[in-house]
Short mmCIF file of C-alpha atoms and ligand atoms in Angstrom, two decimals:
data_model
loop_
_atom_site.label_atom_id
_atom_site.label_comp_id
_atom_site.label_asym_id
_atom_site.label_seq_id
_atom_site.Cartn_x
_atom_site.Cartn_y
_atom_site.Cartn_z
CA MET A 269 -1.40 -10.31 -9.13
CA ALA A 270 2.16 -8.52 -9.80
CA ASP A 271 4.51 -11.03 -8.13
CA GLY A 272 7.84 -11.16 -6.79
CA GLY A 273 9.37 -13.28 -9.42
CA ALA A 274 8.30 -10.95 -12.18
CA GLU A 275 8.23 -7.70 -10.56
CA GLY A 276 10.85 -5.18 -9.88
CA PRO A 277 11.37 -1.45 -9.60
CA ALA A 278 10.25 0.22 -12.89
CA ALA A 279 13.42 2.16 -12.06
CA VAL A 280 15.24 -0.80 -13.77
CA CYS A 281 13.58 -0.56 -17.11
CA GLY A 282 15.75 1.50 -19.32
CA PRO A 283 17.60 0.09 -21.94
CA GLU A 284 20.99 0.07 -20.04
CA ARG A 285 19.36 -1.50 -17.30
CA PRO A 286 18.60 -5.14 -17.04
CA GLY A 287 15.84 -5.48 -19.55
CA ALA A 288 13.45 -8.28 -19.88
CA GLY A 289 13.14 -11.26 -17.72
CA GLY A 290 12.12 -11.45 -14.11
CA LEU A 291 13.39 -9.51 -11.09
CA ALA A 292 13.38 -10.74 -7.79
CA LEU A 293 13.83 -8.84 -4.62
CA LEU A 294 16.61 -10.21 -2.23
CA GLY A 295 15.78 -7.40 0.24
CA LEU A 296 17.59 -5.00 2.55
CA ALA A 297 21.30 -5.75 2.55
CA PRO A 298 23.18 -4.31 5.61
CA SER A 299 25.80 -2.64 3.58
CA ALA A 300 23.23 -1.24 1.09
CA PRO A 301 24.19 2.05 -0.56
CA SER A 302 21.50 4.94 -0.07
CA CYS A 303 19.56 7.14 -2.42
CA PRO A 304 17.46 10.05 -1.06
CA HIS A 305 14.90 7.59 -0.07
CA GLY A 306 17.09 5.67 2.35
CA PRO A 307 18.91 2.38 1.87
CA ALA A 308 18.45 0.88 -1.65
CA LEU A 309 16.91 -2.51 -2.13
CA LEU A 310 18.92 -5.49 -3.39
CA PHE A 311 17.42 -7.21 -6.66
CA VAL A 312 18.57 -10.00 -8.91
CA LYS A 313 17.64 -10.47 -12.55
CA THR A 314 16.35 -13.93 -12.83
CA GLY A 315 17.06 -15.52 -16.18
CA GLN A 316 14.89 -17.93 -18.08
CA GLY A 317 16.81 -21.00 -17.07
CA GLY A 318 16.97 -19.94 -13.48
CA GLY A 319 20.32 -19.47 -11.81
CA GLY A 320 21.30 -16.30 -10.10
CA GLY A 321 21.56 -13.28 -12.37
CA ARG A 322 23.68 -10.26 -11.62
CA ARG A 323 22.61 -8.44 -8.52
CA PHE A 324 21.90 -4.76 -8.12
CA TYR A 325 20.59 -2.05 -5.96
CA ALA A 326 17.73 0.14 -6.80
CA CYS A 327 15.50 2.77 -5.13
CA SER A 328 13.02 1.21 -2.64
CA ALA A 329 10.42 3.82 -2.93
CA CYS A 330 10.43 4.78 -6.63
CA ARG A 331 9.33 2.49 -9.36
CA ASP A 332 9.78 5.29 -12.00
CA ARG A 333 13.44 6.00 -12.78
CA LYS A 334 12.24 9.53 -13.38
CA ASP A 335 11.50 9.93 -9.67
CA CYS A 336 14.71 8.29 -8.59
CA ASN A 337 17.28 6.91 -10.86
CA PHE A 338 19.43 5.25 -8.31
CA PHE A 339 21.25 2.14 -9.75
CA GLN A 340 24.29 0.27 -8.81
CA TRP A 341 25.61 -3.21 -9.57
CA GLU A 342 26.22 -5.13 -6.12
CA ASP A 343 29.72 -5.89 -7.32
CA GLU A 344 30.30 -2.61 -8.67
CA LYS A 345 33.40 -0.39 -7.47
CA VAL A 346 32.18 2.88 -6.65
CA SER A 347 35.01 5.48 -6.63
CA GLU A 348 35.59 7.97 -3.62
CA THR A 349 34.52 10.90 -5.92
CA ARG A 350 31.31 9.14 -6.90
CA LEU A 351 30.51 8.31 -3.36
CA ALA A 352 31.12 11.92 -2.37
CA ALA A 353 28.90 13.13 -5.26
CA ARG A 354 26.32 10.58 -4.19
CA GLU A 355 26.17 11.95 -0.67
CA GLU A 356 25.95 15.55 -1.86
CA TYR A 357 23.11 14.49 -4.11
CA ASN A 358 21.35 12.66 -1.45
CA ARG A 359 21.72 15.88 0.72
CA ASN A 360 20.29 18.16 -2.00
CA HIS A 361 17.27 16.11 -2.44
CA GLN A 362 16.06 16.44 0.97
CA PRO A 363 13.13 18.70 1.38
CA PRO A 364 13.90 22.48 1.73
CA PHE A 365 12.67 22.63 5.26
CA THR A 366 13.36 20.32 8.09
CA HIS A 367 10.39 18.91 10.18
CA ARG A 368 11.43 21.31 12.95
CA GLN A 369 11.52 24.30 10.79
CA ASN A 370 7.95 23.37 9.40
CA VAL A 371 6.64 22.99 13.03
CA GLU A 372 7.82 26.50 13.73
CA ARG A 373 6.59 27.86 10.52
CA TYR A 374 3.16 26.47 11.43
CA LYS A 375 3.24 28.13 14.84
CA SER A 376 3.78 31.41 13.02
CA PHE A 377 1.26 30.66 10.46
CA VAL A 378 -1.66 30.09 12.93
CA LEU A 379 -0.82 33.51 14.70
CA LEU A 380 -1.49 35.30 11.15
CA PRO A 381 -4.90 36.93 10.56
CA LEU A 382 -7.02 34.99 8.09
CA SER A 383 -6.25 37.40 5.18
CA GLU A 384 -2.54 36.64 5.53
CA ARG A 385 -2.89 32.88 5.59
CA ARG A 386 -1.81 31.77 2.21
CA PHE A 387 -1.03 28.31 0.79
CA CYS A 388 1.03 28.04 -2.43
CA GLN A 389 -0.58 25.37 -4.56
CA GLU A 390 2.57 25.04 -6.76
CA CYS A 391 4.93 24.50 -3.93
CA GLN A 392 2.36 22.89 -1.78
CA GLN A 393 3.44 24.96 1.03
CA LEU A 394 2.02 27.27 3.65
CA LEU A 395 3.59 30.76 3.19
CA LEU A 396 4.65 33.39 5.51
CA PRO A 397 4.10 36.97 4.37
CA ALA A 398 7.75 37.47 3.91
CA GLU A 399 7.67 34.83 1.19
CA TRP A 400 4.79 36.01 -0.68
CA GLU A 401 7.10 37.85 -3.18
CA LYS A 402 9.04 34.79 -4.05
CA HIS A 403 5.81 32.97 -5.06
CA SER A 404 3.99 35.88 -6.72
CA ASN A 405 3.82 33.97 -10.00
CA HIS A 406 2.37 30.90 -8.35
CA GLN A 407 -1.37 30.03 -7.91
CA PHE A 408 -2.21 30.23 -4.14
CA LEU A 409 -5.19 29.73 -1.85
CA CYS A 410 -6.05 32.47 0.58
CA ASP A 411 -7.75 32.71 3.98
CA ILE A 412 -6.78 29.37 5.04
CA SER A 413 -9.05 28.44 7.93
CA THR A 414 -8.23 26.31 10.92
CA ALA A 415 -10.58 23.73 9.66
CA GLN A 416 -8.44 23.65 6.45
CA LEU A 417 -5.28 23.28 8.55
CA LYS A 418 -6.95 20.40 10.12
CA SER A 419 -7.60 18.64 6.96
CA PRO A 420 -4.50 18.70 5.22
CA SER A 421 -5.40 15.73 3.00
CA GLN A 422 -8.08 17.99 1.43
CA LEU A 423 -5.71 21.07 1.16
CA LEU A 424 -2.71 19.16 -0.42
CA TYR A 425 -3.20 17.83 -3.91
CA PRO A 426 -3.17 14.00 -3.83
CA LEU A 427 0.09 12.94 -5.26
CA GLU A 428 -0.78 11.41 -8.64
CA ASN A 429 2.49 9.99 -9.87
CA LYS A 430 1.09 6.65 -10.88
CA LYS A 431 4.21 4.67 -10.41
CA THR A 432 5.85 6.23 -7.42
CA ASN A 433 3.26 7.50 -5.07
CA ALA A 434 -0.30 7.72 -6.01
CA GLN A 435 -2.39 8.71 -3.18
CA TYR A 436 -5.73 7.12 -2.89
CA LEU A 437 -7.84 8.71 0.07
CA PHE A 438 -10.56 6.95 1.80
CA THR A 439 -14.02 8.18 1.41
CA ASP A 440 -15.52 9.47 4.36
CA ARG A 441 -17.71 6.40 4.73
CA SER A 442 -14.74 4.03 4.60
CA CYS A 443 -12.64 6.18 7.06
CA GLN A 444 -15.60 6.42 9.47
CA PHE A 445 -16.21 2.83 9.31
CA LEU A 446 -12.41 2.03 10.16
CA LEU A 447 -12.31 4.41 12.90
CA ASP A 448 -15.62 3.27 14.47
CA LEU A 449 -14.28 -0.34 14.20
CA ILE A 450 -10.91 0.68 15.94
CA ILE A 451 -13.00 2.38 18.68
CA ASP A 452 -15.38 -0.51 19.17
CA LEU A 453 -12.51 -2.86 19.30
CA GLY A 454 -11.12 -0.81 22.13
CA PHE A 455 -7.88 0.47 20.73
CA LYS A 456 -6.63 3.78 21.96
CA ARG A 457 -3.48 4.21 19.53
CA VAL A 458 -3.49 3.96 15.90
CA LEU A 459 -0.13 3.72 14.08
CA SER A 460 -1.15 5.14 10.78
CA VAL A 461 1.23 3.91 8.17
CA GLY A 462 0.37 5.58 4.75
CA THR A 463 -3.09 6.37 6.03
CA PRO A 464 -3.11 10.30 6.19
CA ARG A 465 -6.81 10.65 6.08
CA LEU A 466 -7.52 8.35 8.89
CA HIS A 467 -4.79 10.14 10.96
CA GLU A 468 -6.54 13.37 10.18
CA MET A 469 -9.93 12.17 11.27
CA ILE A 470 -8.57 10.93 14.38
CA GLN A 471 -6.52 14.16 15.10
CA SER A 472 -9.33 16.64 14.37
CA LYS A 473 -11.74 14.41 16.59
CA ALA A 474 -9.13 14.57 19.45
CA SER A 475 -9.00 18.31 19.08
CA GLN A 476 -12.81 18.78 18.96
CA GLU A 477 -14.32 16.15 21.31
CA GLU A 478 -13.42 16.33 25.02
CA ASP A 479 -13.89 12.68 25.70
CA PHE A 480 -12.12 11.23 22.54
CA ARG A 481 -9.35 9.42 23.58
CA VAL A 482 -7.88 7.99 20.48
CA ARG A 483 -4.46 9.01 19.40
CA SER A 484 -2.53 8.63 16.08
CA LEU A 485 0.99 8.67 14.79
CA LEU A 486 1.16 9.07 11.10
CA LEU A 487 4.21 7.51 9.31
CA ASP A 488 4.20 8.49 5.58
CA ILE A 489 6.83 9.52 2.86
CA ASP A 490 4.85 12.33 1.95
CA PHE A 491 6.76 14.91 3.76
CA ARG A 492 4.32 17.74 2.94
CA TYR A 493 2.35 16.65 6.11
CA SER A 494 5.21 17.73 8.28
CA GLN A 495 3.81 21.22 7.82
CA PHE A 496 0.71 20.33 9.83
CA TYR A 497 1.98 17.91 12.31
CA THR A 498 4.43 17.93 15.14
CA GLU A 499 7.26 15.46 15.59
CA ASP A 500 5.06 13.51 17.88
CA GLU A 501 2.30 13.28 15.24
CA PHE A 502 4.21 12.56 11.98
CA CYS A 503 7.34 10.75 10.93
CA HIS A 504 8.73 11.03 7.63
CA TYR A 505 9.00 7.35 6.94
CA ASN A 506 9.73 4.93 3.89
CA MET A 507 7.60 1.83 4.45
CA PHE A 508 9.76 -0.05 1.69
CA ASN A 509 12.86 -0.16 3.78
CA HIS A 510 11.69 0.89 7.10
CA TYR A 511 13.64 4.00 7.06
CA PHE A 512 12.98 6.84 9.29
CA PHE A 513 14.19 10.06 7.42
CA GLY A 514 14.29 11.70 10.78
CA GLY A 515 16.82 9.23 12.11
CA GLU A 516 17.10 7.74 15.59
CA ALA A 517 14.96 10.43 17.27
CA ALA A 518 11.99 9.78 14.95
CA CYS A 519 12.45 6.04 15.38
CA GLU A 520 12.19 6.69 19.10
CA THR A 521 9.02 8.59 18.64
CA CYS A 522 7.50 5.67 17.00
CA ARG A 523 8.87 3.30 19.61
CA LYS A 524 7.42 5.40 22.39
CA PHE A 525 4.08 5.61 20.73
CA LEU A 526 3.89 1.83 20.53
CA TYR A 527 4.54 1.52 24.16
CA GLN A 528 1.33 0.51 25.62
CA ASP A 529 0.91 2.70 28.55
CA LYS A 530 -1.95 1.72 31.17
CA GLY A 531 -3.20 -1.01 28.91
CA GLU A 532 -3.85 1.44 26.09
CA ARG A 533 -3.92 -0.86 23.19
CA VAL A 534 -2.34 -0.18 19.86
CA ILE A 535 -3.30 -1.19 16.33
CA MET A 536 -1.36 -0.47 13.09
CA VAL A 537 -3.40 0.58 9.89
CA THR A 538 -1.65 0.62 6.69
CA ASP A 539 -2.82 1.28 3.18
CA PRO A 540 0.28 1.07 0.98
CA PRO A 541 0.52 1.80 -2.81
CA PHE A 542 -0.85 -1.37 -4.44
CA GLY A 543 2.31 -1.37 -6.81
CA GLY A 544 4.43 -1.84 -3.85
CA LEU A 545 6.61 -4.90 -3.52
CA VAL A 546 4.63 -7.16 -0.88
CA GLU A 547 7.75 -8.73 0.38
CA ALA A 548 9.43 -5.28 1.06
CA LEU A 549 6.21 -4.06 2.87
CA ALA A 550 6.09 -7.30 4.86
CA SER A 551 9.67 -7.10 6.02
CA SER A 552 9.11 -3.48 7.21
CA PHE A 553 5.87 -4.26 8.91
CA LYS A 554 7.60 -7.13 10.63
CA LYS A 555 10.08 -4.66 11.95
CA LEU A 556 7.18 -2.29 13.21
CA MET A 557 5.71 -5.40 14.86
CA ALA A 558 8.97 -6.38 16.39
CA MET A 559 9.35 -2.75 17.82
CA TRP A 560 5.94 -3.14 19.45
CA LYS A 561 6.94 -6.28 20.87
CA GLU A 562 9.89 -5.00 22.38
CA THR A 563 8.24 -2.39 24.13
CA GLU A 564 6.26 -5.18 26.00
CA LYS A 565 8.06 -5.78 29.21
CA GLU A 566 6.08 -8.77 29.91
CA GLY A 567 2.93 -10.46 28.67
CA HIS A 568 1.87 -10.45 25.16
CA LYS A 569 4.82 -12.92 24.26
CA ASN A 570 3.07 -14.82 21.82
CA GLN A 571 0.97 -12.03 20.37
CA GLU A 572 1.41 -9.94 17.33
CA MET A 573 0.76 -6.30 17.22
CA PRO A 574 -2.85 -6.03 15.81
CA MET A 575 -2.80 -4.95 12.23
CA PHE A 576 -5.19 -3.85 9.40
CA TRP A 577 -3.46 -4.01 6.18
CA ILE A 578 -5.73 -2.77 3.39
CA PHE A 579 -4.79 -3.98 -0.04
CA PRO A 580 -6.65 -5.54 -2.92
CA TYR A 581 -8.02 -9.00 -2.52
CA PHE A 582 -5.90 -10.61 -5.24
CA PHE A 583 -2.98 -10.05 -3.11
CA GLU A 584 -4.39 -12.36 -0.58
CA SER A 585 -2.00 -15.35 -1.22
CA ARG A 586 1.03 -13.07 -1.03
CA ILE A 587 -0.10 -11.44 2.08
CA LEU A 588 -0.73 -14.81 3.88
CA GLU A 589 2.65 -15.94 2.71
CA PHE A 590 4.12 -13.41 4.91
CA PHE A 591 1.50 -13.27 7.49
CA PRO A 592 -0.06 -16.70 8.00
CA SER A 593 -2.11 -15.42 10.83
CA PHE A 594 -3.92 -12.85 8.77
CA ASN A 595 -7.40 -13.19 7.34
CA MET A 596 -9.07 -11.23 4.62
CA MET A 597 -12.31 -9.40 5.30
CA ASP A 598 -15.08 -8.93 2.81
CA TYR A 599 -15.54 -5.18 3.58
CA GLN A 600 -14.92 -3.12 0.41
CA VAL A 601 -12.69 -0.14 1.21
CA ASP A 602 -13.42 2.68 -1.21
CA TYR A 603 -11.67 5.80 -2.28
CA ASP A 604 -12.72 9.59 -2.89
CA ASN A 605 -10.34 9.98 -5.85
CA HIS A 606 -11.29 6.68 -7.40
CA ALA A 607 -13.62 7.89 -10.04
CA LEU A 608 -15.24 4.49 -10.48
CA TYR A 609 -15.15 2.97 -6.97
CA LYS A 610 -17.51 5.24 -5.23
CA HIS A 611 -20.13 4.09 -3.02
CA GLY A 612 -23.53 4.73 -4.64
CA LYS A 613 -27.17 4.39 -3.71
CA THR A 614 -28.12 2.37 -6.78
CA GLY A 615 -25.61 -0.50 -6.69
CA ARG A 616 -21.96 0.46 -6.60
CA ARG A 617 -18.95 -0.64 -8.35
CA GLN A 618 -17.19 -3.37 -6.54
CA SER A 619 -13.90 -2.05 -4.96
CA PRO A 620 -11.15 -4.88 -4.97
CA VAL A 621 -9.82 -3.54 -1.87
CA ARG A 622 -10.07 -5.32 1.45
CA ILE A 623 -8.86 -5.43 4.96
CA PHE A 624 -6.42 -8.00 5.90
CA THR A 625 -6.02 -8.47 9.64
CA ASN A 626 -4.55 -10.67 12.49
CA LEU A 627 -7.58 -10.01 14.70
CA THR A 628 -10.31 -12.73 15.11
CA PRO A 629 -12.49 -12.47 12.17
CA SER A 630 -15.75 -12.52 14.29
CA MET A 631 -14.83 -9.12 16.08
CA ILE A 632 -14.61 -7.39 12.67
CA VAL A 633 -18.17 -6.43 12.46
CA LEU A 634 -19.32 -5.16 9.13
CA PRO A 635 -22.26 -2.94 8.48
CA VAL A 636 -25.44 -4.68 7.95
CA GLU A 637 -27.01 -1.67 6.32
CA GLU A 638 -24.49 -2.19 3.53
CA GLY A 639 -25.63 -5.68 2.97
CA TYR A 640 -22.91 -7.54 4.98
CA ARG A 641 -24.19 -10.39 7.08
CA PHE A 642 -22.87 -12.70 9.56
CA CYS A 643 -22.02 -16.40 8.65
CA ALA A 644 -22.40 -18.48 11.70
CA ILE A 645 -20.27 -21.30 10.35
CA CYS A 646 -17.41 -19.16 9.08
CA GLN A 647 -17.76 -16.91 12.10
CA ARG A 648 -17.23 -13.91 10.28
CA TYR A 649 -19.07 -11.10 8.29
CA VAL A 650 -19.27 -11.61 4.66
CA SER A 651 -20.75 -9.59 1.66
CA SER A 652 -24.27 -10.29 0.57
CA GLY A 653 -23.33 -12.11 -2.59
CA ASN A 654 -21.03 -14.52 -0.84
CA GLN A 655 -22.80 -17.73 -0.35
CA HIS A 656 -21.65 -20.38 2.11
CA CYS A 657 -20.57 -23.45 0.04
CA GLU A 658 -21.67 -26.59 1.82
CA ILE A 659 -18.92 -28.54 0.02
CA CYS A 660 -15.89 -26.14 0.95
CA ASN A 661 -17.65 -25.43 4.17
CA SER A 662 -16.90 -21.80 3.89
CA CYS A 663 -18.01 -18.57 2.33
CA THR A 664 -15.64 -18.72 -0.78
CA SER A 665 -16.26 -15.68 -2.74
CA LYS A 666 -13.31 -13.16 -2.90
CA ASP A 667 -14.80 -10.44 -5.06
CA GLY A 668 -18.47 -10.08 -3.60
CA ARG A 669 -20.00 -12.00 -6.63
CA ARG A 670 -21.57 -15.50 -5.94
CA TRP A 671 -19.06 -18.15 -6.79
CA LYS A 672 -20.04 -21.78 -7.84
CA HIS A 673 -18.64 -25.03 -6.76
CA CYS A 674 -16.83 -27.19 -9.20
CA VAL A 675 -16.86 -30.87 -8.07
CA LEU A 676 -14.00 -31.77 -10.31
CA CYS A 677 -11.80 -28.96 -9.09
CA LYS A 678 -12.99 -29.44 -5.53
CA LYS A 679 -13.30 -25.84 -5.00
CA CYS A 680 -15.45 -22.79 -5.62
CA VAL A 681 -14.77 -20.74 -8.84
CA LYS A 682 -15.62 -17.54 -10.16
CA PRO A 683 -19.11 -17.47 -11.83
CA SER A 684 -17.75 -16.87 -15.25
CA TRP A 685 -15.65 -20.11 -15.25
CA PHE A 686 -16.46 -23.49 -16.58
CA HIS A 687 -14.60 -26.84 -16.18
CA CYS A 688 -12.34 -27.60 -19.13
CA ASN A 689 -11.59 -31.30 -19.42
CA ASN A 690 -8.64 -30.57 -21.44
CA CYS A 691 -6.95 -28.46 -19.02
CA ASN A 692 -8.32 -30.41 -16.21
CA CYS A 693 -9.40 -27.23 -14.30
CA CYS A 694 -11.78 -24.42 -14.31
CA THR A 695 -11.20 -21.51 -16.46
CA LEU A 696 -12.61 -19.01 -19.03
CA GLN A 697 -15.00 -20.48 -21.68
CA ASN A 698 -12.75 -19.17 -24.53
CA HIS A 699 -9.36 -19.80 -23.27
CA ALA A 700 -6.53 -21.31 -25.15
CA CYS A 701 -6.12 -24.97 -23.95
CA GLU A 702 -2.74 -25.67 -22.61
CA LYS A 703 -1.45 -28.92 -24.00
CA THR A 704 0.96 -30.53 -21.68
CA ASP A 705 3.14 -31.99 -24.52
CA ALA A 706 3.74 -28.60 -25.90
CA GLY A 707 5.75 -27.84 -22.77
CA CYS A 708 5.45 -25.28 -20.26
CA PHE A 709 5.64 -21.87 -21.76
CA VAL A 710 7.19 -20.41 -18.54
CA CYS A 711 10.21 -22.62 -18.42
CA GLY A 712 9.94 -24.60 -21.65
CA LYS A 713 10.14 -27.89 -19.97
CA ALA A 714 7.70 -30.72 -20.94
CA GLY A 715 5.69 -32.48 -18.26
CA HIS A 716 3.75 -29.61 -16.68
CA LYS A 717 1.68 -26.76 -17.66
CA ARG A 718 2.52 -23.12 -16.77
CA SER A 719 -0.03 -23.27 -14.03
CA SER A 720 1.98 -25.81 -12.18
CA CYS A 721 5.44 -24.55 -13.33
CA PRO A 722 7.86 -24.91 -10.34
CA SER A 723 9.79 -21.97 -11.38
CA LEU A 724 6.82 -19.85 -11.12
CA SER A 725 5.32 -21.12 -7.57
CA ARG A 726 4.91 -17.66 -6.51
CA THR A 727 3.23 -16.43 -9.53
CA ARG A 728 0.82 -19.20 -9.75
CA THR A 729 -2.32 -17.55 -8.39
CA ALA A 730 -1.72 -14.86 -11.09
CA CYS A 731 -1.56 -17.35 -13.88
CA GLN A 732 -4.54 -19.06 -12.72
CA THR A 733 -6.78 -15.91 -12.59
CA ASP A 734 -9.47 -15.28 -14.72
CA GLU A 735 -7.88 -13.69 -17.51
CA LYS A 736 -10.91 -11.72 -18.87
CA GLN A 737 -11.93 -10.48 -15.42
CA ARG A 738 -8.37 -9.50 -14.87
CA GLN A 739 -8.34 -7.45 -18.00
CA LYS A 740 -11.33 -5.81 -17.01
CA THR A 741 -10.01 -5.00 -13.59
CA VAL A 742 -6.90 -3.67 -15.30
CA LYS A 743 -8.94 -1.55 -17.61
CA ARG A 744 -11.11 -0.19 -14.77
CA VAL A 745 -8.07 0.61 -12.68
CA LYS A 746 -6.38 2.27 -15.54
CA MET A 747 -9.46 4.50 -16.22
CA GLY A 748 -8.93 6.56 -13.12
CA ILE A 749 -8.17 4.85 -9.90
CA CYS A 750 -4.69 3.67 -10.32
CA LYS A 751 -3.24 3.61 -7.02
CA ILE A 752 -2.72 0.19 -8.80
CA SER A 753 0.50 0.32 -10.65
CA ALA A 754 0.71 -3.14 -9.70
CA MET A 755 -1.85 -3.66 -12.47
CA LYS A 756 0.33 -2.12 -14.99
CA ARG A 757 3.06 -4.37 -13.84
CA ALA A 758 0.73 -7.17 -14.07
CA ILE A 759 0.00 -6.40 -17.74
CA PHE A 760 3.70 -5.90 -18.26
CA SER A 761 4.58 -9.30 -16.82
CA ARG A 762 1.66 -10.89 -18.83
CA LYS A 763 3.13 -9.41 -21.88
CA LYS A 764 6.39 -11.03 -21.09
CA LEU A 765 4.69 -14.26 -20.50
CA LYS A 766 3.06 -13.84 -24.11
CA ASN A 767 6.30 -12.90 -25.70
CA ASN A 768 7.95 -15.85 -24.07
CA LYS A 769 5.13 -17.99 -25.42
CA LYS A 770 5.58 -16.56 -28.93
CA LYS A 771 9.19 -17.41 -28.83
CA LYS A 772 8.60 -21.03 -27.75
CA MET A 773 6.14 -21.59 -30.50
N1 SAH B 889 -6.27 5.60 1.92
C1 SAH B 889 -5.23 6.32 2.66
C2 SAH B 889 -4.18 6.85 1.62
C3 SAH B 889 -3.56 5.65 0.95
S1 SAH B 889 -2.46 6.30 -0.39
C4 SAH B 889 -6.03 7.52 3.37
O1 SAH B 889 -6.93 8.01 2.85
O2 SAH B 889 -5.42 7.77 4.48
C5 SAH B 889 -0.91 5.66 0.20
C6 SAH B 889 -0.32 6.35 1.17
O3 SAH B 889 0.96 5.72 1.21
C7 SAH B 889 -0.06 7.81 0.75
O4 SAH B 889 -0.30 8.57 1.83
C8 SAH B 889 1.49 7.79 0.28
O5 SAH B 889 2.09 9.14 0.71
C9 SAH B 889 1.99 6.73 1.13
N2 SAH B 889 3.28 6.21 0.71
C10 SAH B 889 3.52 5.98 -0.58
N3 SAH B 889 4.73 5.41 -0.74
C11 SAH B 889 5.23 5.33 0.52
C12 SAH B 889 6.44 4.83 1.08
N4 SAH B 889 7.45 4.39 0.39
N5 SAH B 889 6.64 4.93 2.46
C13 SAH B 889 5.55 5.46 3.29
N6 SAH B 889 4.51 6.05 2.83
C14 SAH B 889 4.38 5.83 1.49
ZN1 ZN B 890 15.36 6.74 -4.30
ZN1 ZN B 891 -19.73 -18.94 5.79
ZN1 ZN B 892 -17.18 -24.87 -2.86
ZN1 ZN B 893 -13.35 -27.19 -12.33
#
């Protein structure tokens, strides 16, 4: 949906920043300057006629410049004074307490009688009695129970900043499903990257059930969690630049965790913000995979660290670009604070969120009681509406609806599409026919349509998607669920496409 060519940090949308036109991520440069979120990423503004635009660094984690306005041209000379000021700024923008301090505070906190256990809702912080005074004007919760301390994801407000860090927490159903699956597959360790609720479920089971042997390490940028977990349970981590805020010690914690002791198998589970740059995520995940591999003294030479990457289905081609060994599962992951994606008794809204994995699809058993069935030919579980197509010889639906085969396109398409002889492909009934002689409205050259524009090879799938369905999804998403700021940028890039089109006409 939102794709490499057209996407970039929203941090770069202001008038003095590179304006319209595509942004491409070049990645993590060795000498990259840092913002409070670790090394910045290198981007390039891609002009209409191709060719390299000016390169610049921007914050890896924040797509809203209100959250972090770091910006620097790659070739910019930065004075000593500015460097010093920047370092000071970065220092001042670290959390008030260190992880160690938070662990000590927690120890004192649990010793307090229930009546003295307060949590400041404004500061999102556990308070010690000596601090009450300072927070006297703030709203706070009293009598924080041990159960509450074991469910920090319920105690903390989900971060709602749409662009930077919207937190969408698994429903109990989805979380339980994931954990059962992990257990059934025989994993003993879970590297939870941006999955605090899964981590929490594992931690609380481990503390309550004697024979529960699964352990979890949470890597997340949300430092509030350091109030509830020790350094062995939580690392403050940025998954867009593989940055451990706790330095080498934290990195080492992660490395140790990945070390497979006595055949205790490890799986990584991640549920990144959907607005995230897929290539940045992929590059970090590859580093985590490499870390896992390094811990293997022998064996597993040709294996990858098992992984569940939870992401919307329309990112399938992007994910497969970076991880060809991955497959998308039909299971629909849903969220508590997604007003519209809740699992109901009477038919539910279809969540677009899926599990991508490098495990053998047939091993991922999906709940039959929720309508999933096993397709013996595809050797994987599929959703009830997903019909096996004899011609494609696969269960082709991506969104759970029954798709239909088009003999002319030689593939299955969405039920709402029909074959347009003018465009020579399947599309929406009321689409604007693309005339080849009008020239491609992406690059302007004649001889091909936008859908086959070579300069847009990466955005192709986005261009070919069913526009109406996409708008619907975007609307649904905007109405409440928006972990998907990617959607917004998808709209943004579509607007750009439209504007380009206008200019050309
Ligand atoms: N469904 C998950 C939560 C997913 S929301 C669950 O219920 O456990 C996305 C998560 O990624 C949040 O926990 C958020 O804090 C984290 N996150 C967002 N940006 C991040 C970044 N740059 N690096 C690491 N974690 C990040
Ligand atoms: Zn930043
Ligand atoms: Zn099938
Ligand atoms: Zn087909
Ligand atoms: Zn067709």
